[in-house]
Coordinates of C-alpha atoms and ligand atoms in Angstrom, one line a residue:
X1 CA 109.4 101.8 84.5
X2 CA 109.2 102.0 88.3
X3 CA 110.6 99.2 90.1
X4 CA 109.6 98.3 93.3
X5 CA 112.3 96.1 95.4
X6 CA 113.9 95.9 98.9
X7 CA 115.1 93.3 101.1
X8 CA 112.7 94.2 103.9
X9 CA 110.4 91.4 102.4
X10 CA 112.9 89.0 103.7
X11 CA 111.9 89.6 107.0
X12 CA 108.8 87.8 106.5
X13 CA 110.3 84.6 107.5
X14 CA 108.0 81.0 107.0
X15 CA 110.4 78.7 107.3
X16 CA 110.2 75.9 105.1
X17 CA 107.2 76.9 103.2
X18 CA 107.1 76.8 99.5
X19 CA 106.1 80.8 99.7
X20 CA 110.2 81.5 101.2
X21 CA 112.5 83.8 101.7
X22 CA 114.4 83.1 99.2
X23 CA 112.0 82.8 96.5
X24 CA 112.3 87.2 97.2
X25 CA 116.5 86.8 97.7
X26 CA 116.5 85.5 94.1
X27 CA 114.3 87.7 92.8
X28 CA 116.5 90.5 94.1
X29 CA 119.9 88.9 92.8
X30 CA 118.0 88.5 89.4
X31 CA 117.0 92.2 88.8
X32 CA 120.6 93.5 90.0
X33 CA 122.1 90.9 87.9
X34 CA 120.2 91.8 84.7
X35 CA 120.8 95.2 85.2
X36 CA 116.5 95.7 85.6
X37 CA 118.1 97.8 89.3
X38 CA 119.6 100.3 86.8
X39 CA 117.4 100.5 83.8
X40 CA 114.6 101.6 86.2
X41 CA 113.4 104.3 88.3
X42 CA 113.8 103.0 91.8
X43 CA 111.7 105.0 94.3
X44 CA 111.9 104.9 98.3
X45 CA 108.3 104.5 99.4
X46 CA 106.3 104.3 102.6
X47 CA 104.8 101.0 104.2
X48 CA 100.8 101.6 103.2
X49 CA 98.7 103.4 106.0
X50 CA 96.3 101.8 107.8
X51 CA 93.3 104.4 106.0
X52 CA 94.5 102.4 102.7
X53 CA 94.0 99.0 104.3
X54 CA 91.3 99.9 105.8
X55 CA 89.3 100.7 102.5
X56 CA 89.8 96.5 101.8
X57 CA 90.2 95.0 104.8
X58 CA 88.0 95.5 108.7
X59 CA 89.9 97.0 110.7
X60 CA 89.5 93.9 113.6
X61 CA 91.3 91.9 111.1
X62 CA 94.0 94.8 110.4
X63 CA 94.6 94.7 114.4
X64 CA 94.8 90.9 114.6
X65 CA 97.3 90.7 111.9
X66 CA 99.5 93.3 113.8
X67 CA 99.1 91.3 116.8
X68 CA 99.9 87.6 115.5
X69 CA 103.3 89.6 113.8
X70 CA 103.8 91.0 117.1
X71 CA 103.4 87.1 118.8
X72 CA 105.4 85.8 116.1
X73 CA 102.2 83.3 115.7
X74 CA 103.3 81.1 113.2
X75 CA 100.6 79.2 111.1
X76 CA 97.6 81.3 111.7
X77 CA 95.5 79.7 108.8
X78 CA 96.1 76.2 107.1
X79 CA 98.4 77.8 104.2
X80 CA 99.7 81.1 105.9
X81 CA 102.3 82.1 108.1
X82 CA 102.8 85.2 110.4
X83 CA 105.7 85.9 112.2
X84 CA 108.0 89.1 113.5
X85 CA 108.5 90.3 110.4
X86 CA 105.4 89.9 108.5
X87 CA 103.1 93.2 109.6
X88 CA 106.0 95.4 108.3
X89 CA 106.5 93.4 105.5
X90 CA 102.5 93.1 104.4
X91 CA 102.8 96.8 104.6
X92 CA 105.4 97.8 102.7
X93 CA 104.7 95.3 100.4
X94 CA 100.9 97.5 100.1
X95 CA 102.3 100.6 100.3
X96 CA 104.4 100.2 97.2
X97 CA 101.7 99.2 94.9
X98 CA 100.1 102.6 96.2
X99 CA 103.2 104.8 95.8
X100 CA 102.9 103.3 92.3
X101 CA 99.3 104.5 91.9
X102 CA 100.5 108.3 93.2
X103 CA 103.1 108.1 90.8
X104 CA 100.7 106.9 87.7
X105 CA 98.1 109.5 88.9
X106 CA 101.5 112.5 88.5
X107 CA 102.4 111.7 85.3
X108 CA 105.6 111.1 86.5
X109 CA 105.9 107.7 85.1
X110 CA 103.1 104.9 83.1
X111 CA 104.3 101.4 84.2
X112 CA 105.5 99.9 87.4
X113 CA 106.3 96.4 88.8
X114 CA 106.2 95.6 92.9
X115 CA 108.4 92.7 93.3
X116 CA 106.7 92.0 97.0
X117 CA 106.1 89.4 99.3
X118 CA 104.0 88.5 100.9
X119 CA 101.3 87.6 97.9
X120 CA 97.8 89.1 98.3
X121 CA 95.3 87.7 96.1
X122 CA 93.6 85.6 98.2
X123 CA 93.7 87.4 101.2
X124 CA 89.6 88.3 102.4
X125 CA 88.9 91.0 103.9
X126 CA 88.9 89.9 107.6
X127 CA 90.7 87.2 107.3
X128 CA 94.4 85.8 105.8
X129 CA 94.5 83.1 103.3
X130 CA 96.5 80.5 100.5
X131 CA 99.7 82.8 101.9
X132 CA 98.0 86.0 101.5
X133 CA 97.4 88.1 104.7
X134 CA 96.5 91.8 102.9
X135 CA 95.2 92.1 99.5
X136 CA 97.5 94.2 97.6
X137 CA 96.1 94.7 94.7
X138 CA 92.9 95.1 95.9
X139 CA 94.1 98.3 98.6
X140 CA 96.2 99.4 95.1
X141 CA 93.0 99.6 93.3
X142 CA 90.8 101.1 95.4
X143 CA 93.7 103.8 96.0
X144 CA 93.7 104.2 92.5
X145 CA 89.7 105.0 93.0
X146 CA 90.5 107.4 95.7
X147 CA 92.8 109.9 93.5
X148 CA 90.0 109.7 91.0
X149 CA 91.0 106.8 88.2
X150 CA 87.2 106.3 87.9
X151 CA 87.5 102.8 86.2
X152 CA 90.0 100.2 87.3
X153 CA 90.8 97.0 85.4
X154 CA 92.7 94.0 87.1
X155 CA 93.9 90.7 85.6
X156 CA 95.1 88.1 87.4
X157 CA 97.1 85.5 86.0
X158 CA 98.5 82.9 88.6
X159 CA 97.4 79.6 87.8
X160 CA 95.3 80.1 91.1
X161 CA 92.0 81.8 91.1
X162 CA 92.3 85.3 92.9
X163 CA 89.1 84.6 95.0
X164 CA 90.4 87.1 97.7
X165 CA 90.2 90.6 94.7
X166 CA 86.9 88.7 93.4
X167 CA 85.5 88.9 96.6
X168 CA 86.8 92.5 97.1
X169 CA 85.1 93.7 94.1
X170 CA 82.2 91.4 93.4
X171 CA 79.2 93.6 93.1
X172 CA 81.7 97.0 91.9
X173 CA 81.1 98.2 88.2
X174 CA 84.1 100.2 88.5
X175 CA 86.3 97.5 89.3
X176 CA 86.9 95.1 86.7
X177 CA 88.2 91.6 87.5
X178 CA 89.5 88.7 84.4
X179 CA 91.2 85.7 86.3
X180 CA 92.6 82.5 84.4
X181 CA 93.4 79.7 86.8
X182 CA 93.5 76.1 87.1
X183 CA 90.6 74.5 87.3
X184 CA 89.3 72.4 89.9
X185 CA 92.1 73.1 91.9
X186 CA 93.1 75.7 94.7
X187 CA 91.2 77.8 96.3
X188 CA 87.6 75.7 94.8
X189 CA 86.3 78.9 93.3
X190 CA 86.6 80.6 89.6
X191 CA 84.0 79.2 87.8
X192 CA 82.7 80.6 84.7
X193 CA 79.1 80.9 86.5
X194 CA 81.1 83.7 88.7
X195 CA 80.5 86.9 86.9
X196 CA 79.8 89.0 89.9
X197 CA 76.1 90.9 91.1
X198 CA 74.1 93.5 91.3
X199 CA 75.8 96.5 89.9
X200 CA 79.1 94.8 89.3
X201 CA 77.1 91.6 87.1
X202 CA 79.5 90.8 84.5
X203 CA 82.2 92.9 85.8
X204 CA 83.8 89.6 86.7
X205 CA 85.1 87.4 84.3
X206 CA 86.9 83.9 85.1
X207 CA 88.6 81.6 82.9
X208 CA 88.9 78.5 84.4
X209 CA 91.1 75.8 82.5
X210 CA 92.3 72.2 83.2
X211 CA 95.7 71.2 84.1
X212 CA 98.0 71.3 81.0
X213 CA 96.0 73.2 78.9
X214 CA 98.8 74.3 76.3
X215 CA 100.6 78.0 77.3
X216 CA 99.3 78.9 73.6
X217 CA 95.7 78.5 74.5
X218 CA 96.0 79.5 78.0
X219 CA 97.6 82.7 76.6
X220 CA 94.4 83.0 73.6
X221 CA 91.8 82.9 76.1
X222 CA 93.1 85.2 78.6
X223 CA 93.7 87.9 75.7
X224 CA 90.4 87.6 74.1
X225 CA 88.5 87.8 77.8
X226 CA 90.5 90.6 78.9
X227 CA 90.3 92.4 75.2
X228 CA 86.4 91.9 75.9
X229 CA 85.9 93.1 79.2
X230 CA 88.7 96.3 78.7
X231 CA 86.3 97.4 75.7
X232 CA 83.2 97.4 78.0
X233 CA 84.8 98.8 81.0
X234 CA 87.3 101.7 79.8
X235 CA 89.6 101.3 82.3
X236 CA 91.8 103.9 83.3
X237 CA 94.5 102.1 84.7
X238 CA 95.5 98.2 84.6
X239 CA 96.9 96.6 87.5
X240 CA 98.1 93.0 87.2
X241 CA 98.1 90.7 89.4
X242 CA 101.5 88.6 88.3
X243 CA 101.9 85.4 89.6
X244 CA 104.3 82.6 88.0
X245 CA 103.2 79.6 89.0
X246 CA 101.5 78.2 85.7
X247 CA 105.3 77.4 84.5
X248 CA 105.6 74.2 83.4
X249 CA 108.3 73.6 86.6
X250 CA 106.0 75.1 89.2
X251 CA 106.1 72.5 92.1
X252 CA 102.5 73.5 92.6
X253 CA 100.8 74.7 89.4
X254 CA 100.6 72.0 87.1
X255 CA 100.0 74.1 83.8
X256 CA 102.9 74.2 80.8
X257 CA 104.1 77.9 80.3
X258 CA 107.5 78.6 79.7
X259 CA 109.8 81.2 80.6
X260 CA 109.5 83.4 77.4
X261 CA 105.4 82.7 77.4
X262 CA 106.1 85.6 80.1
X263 CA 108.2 87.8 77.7
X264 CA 105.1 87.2 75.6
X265 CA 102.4 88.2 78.2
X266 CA 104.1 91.0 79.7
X267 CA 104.3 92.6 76.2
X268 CA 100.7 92.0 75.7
X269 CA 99.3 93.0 78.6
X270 CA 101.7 96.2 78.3
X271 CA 100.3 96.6 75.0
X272 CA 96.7 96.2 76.3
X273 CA 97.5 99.5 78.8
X274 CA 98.6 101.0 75.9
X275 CA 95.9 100.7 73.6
X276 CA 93.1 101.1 76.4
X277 CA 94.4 103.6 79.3
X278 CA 97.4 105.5 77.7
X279 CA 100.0 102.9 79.1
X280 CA 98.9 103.0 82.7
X281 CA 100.2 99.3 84.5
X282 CA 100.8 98.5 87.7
X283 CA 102.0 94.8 88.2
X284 CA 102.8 93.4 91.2
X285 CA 104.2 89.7 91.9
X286 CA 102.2 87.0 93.1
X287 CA 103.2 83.2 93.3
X288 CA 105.1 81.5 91.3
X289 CA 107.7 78.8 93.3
X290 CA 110.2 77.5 91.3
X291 CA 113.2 79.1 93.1
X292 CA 115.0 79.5 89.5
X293 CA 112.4 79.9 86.9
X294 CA 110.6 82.3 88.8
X295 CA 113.5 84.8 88.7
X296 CA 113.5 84.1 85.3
X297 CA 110.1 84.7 84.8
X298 CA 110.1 88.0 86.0
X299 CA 113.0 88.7 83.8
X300 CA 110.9 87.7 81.1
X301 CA 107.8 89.7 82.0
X302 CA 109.9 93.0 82.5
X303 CA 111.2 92.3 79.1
X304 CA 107.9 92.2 77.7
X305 CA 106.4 95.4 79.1
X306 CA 109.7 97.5 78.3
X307 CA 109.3 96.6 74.9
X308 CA 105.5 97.1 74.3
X309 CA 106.2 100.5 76.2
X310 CA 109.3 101.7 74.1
X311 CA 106.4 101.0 70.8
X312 CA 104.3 103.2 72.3
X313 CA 103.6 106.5 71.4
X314 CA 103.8 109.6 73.8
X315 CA 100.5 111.0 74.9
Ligands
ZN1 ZN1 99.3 81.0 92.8

């Protein structure tokens, strides 16, 4: 497994904002401290260029993110904060999910986790949102497109609904989408009547549930939607948008996973790469904002995709 990681995301400082600095710092501590630092391939990567952004996001909105980091703005939208170190954060934070994408597309590994900040999936394409200011997974996936993965699948489970890579995708048949959030709650949107246009109709698949909906149901649906939608769509490779915010000590999410639902998810959806694009998996950290359990989760989810990829079978 590639394992993305570096203290640079620290500099992306907001203060007292529940999406902090040290929310990254104990991620960090946690995968040095489990020993994740040496059981994976650790690669030096580049921040993403601006061509990669550019295929998500205007580039008016590209140069007004550089310009608030540059103005240390501060709260540039009613959620989000940009300050000095943000730009060169945002784009490291891109570029690894795309120096995971070169490496899938080389052969020279199947699964990968970005442990990155700032998150991305609400982020729009001109502007920043619900602390998102670029998209990641949405530049990772249409990189992924660019080298010539014809189909892409994404799932996206923080409790929230990733309206932002909805949005990005919305009328692409390529570009699969399966979100589970909380439902009504942040950002308003993710209802089941969402299921995308034009080309891209029923590309788009949200499960919305309400607060504590059990972890074992929560877990149920999302497999069965994503089993459905994988079958149709034949991805090629699975990215994953991993936020942690539907454990039951969130401060914000207000669902009832626990720390080893993620063991169980990660294996899944690991398994899921397996059985439908030889192994391919990109994940890449969301939310999630319990300064303890969060950490934890990611320990968990790492645990689950190591051992659905030591059961699989070389291709
Ligand atoms: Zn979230």
């Amino acid at each position: 497994m590639l394992l993305y990681s570096s203290d640079l995301f620290e500099k992306h400082d907001t203060g007292t904002h529940p999406e902090c600095v040290a929310r990254i710092q104990n991620v960090n501590a946690m995968l040095k401290e489990k020993g994740w630092d040496d059981r994976c391939v650790r690669p030096s990567w580049m921040a993403a260029s601006l061509e990669q952004c550019r295929r998500n996001h205007d580039s008016g909105y590209l140069e007004q993110l550089h310009r608030w980091s540059r103005e240390n703005a501060g709260r540039v939208e009613s959620d989000t904060v940009v300050s000095t170190g943000s730009w060169d954060a945002a784009m490291v934070g891109a570029g690894a999910v795309c120096d995971a994408v070169d490496r899938l597309w080389a052969k020279q590994d199947k699964t990968a986790f970005c442990a990155i900040r700032p998150p991305g999936h609400h982020a729009l394409k001109d502007a920043p949102m619900g602390f998102c200011v670029l998209n990641n997974v949405s530049i990772g996936a249409l990189h992924a497109r660019s080298l010539g993965f014809e189909r892409v699948l994404i799932v996206d489970w923080d409790v929230h609904h990733g309206n932002g890579t909805q949005n990005s995708f919305w009328d692409d048949p390529n570009v699969g989408f399966v979100s589970i959030h909380r439902f009504p709650f942040y950002p308003g949107t993710g209802t089941r009547e969402e299921r995308g246009a034009g080309a891209g109709l029923g590309a788009t698949v949200n499960i919305p549930v309400p607060a504590e909906t059990p972890a074992k149901d929560f877990l149920a649906m999302l497999a069965d939607e994503t089993e459905r939608l994988a079958k149709a769509l034949k991805p090629d490779i699975l990215f994953l948008s991993a936020g942690f915010d539907a454990h039951r000590a969130d401060p914000v999410g207000g669902l009832t996973l626990e720390s080893e639902h993620y063991e169980e998810a990660g294996q899944w959806i690991a398994q899921l790469a397996n059985d439908y694009c030889g192994g391919r998996l990109v994940s890449l950290l969301e939310g999630g904002y319990h300064l303890q359990k969060m950490p934890e989760c990611v320990d968990a989810h790492l645990a689950g995709i190591t051992k659905a990829a030591s059961s699989s079978s070389p291709e």
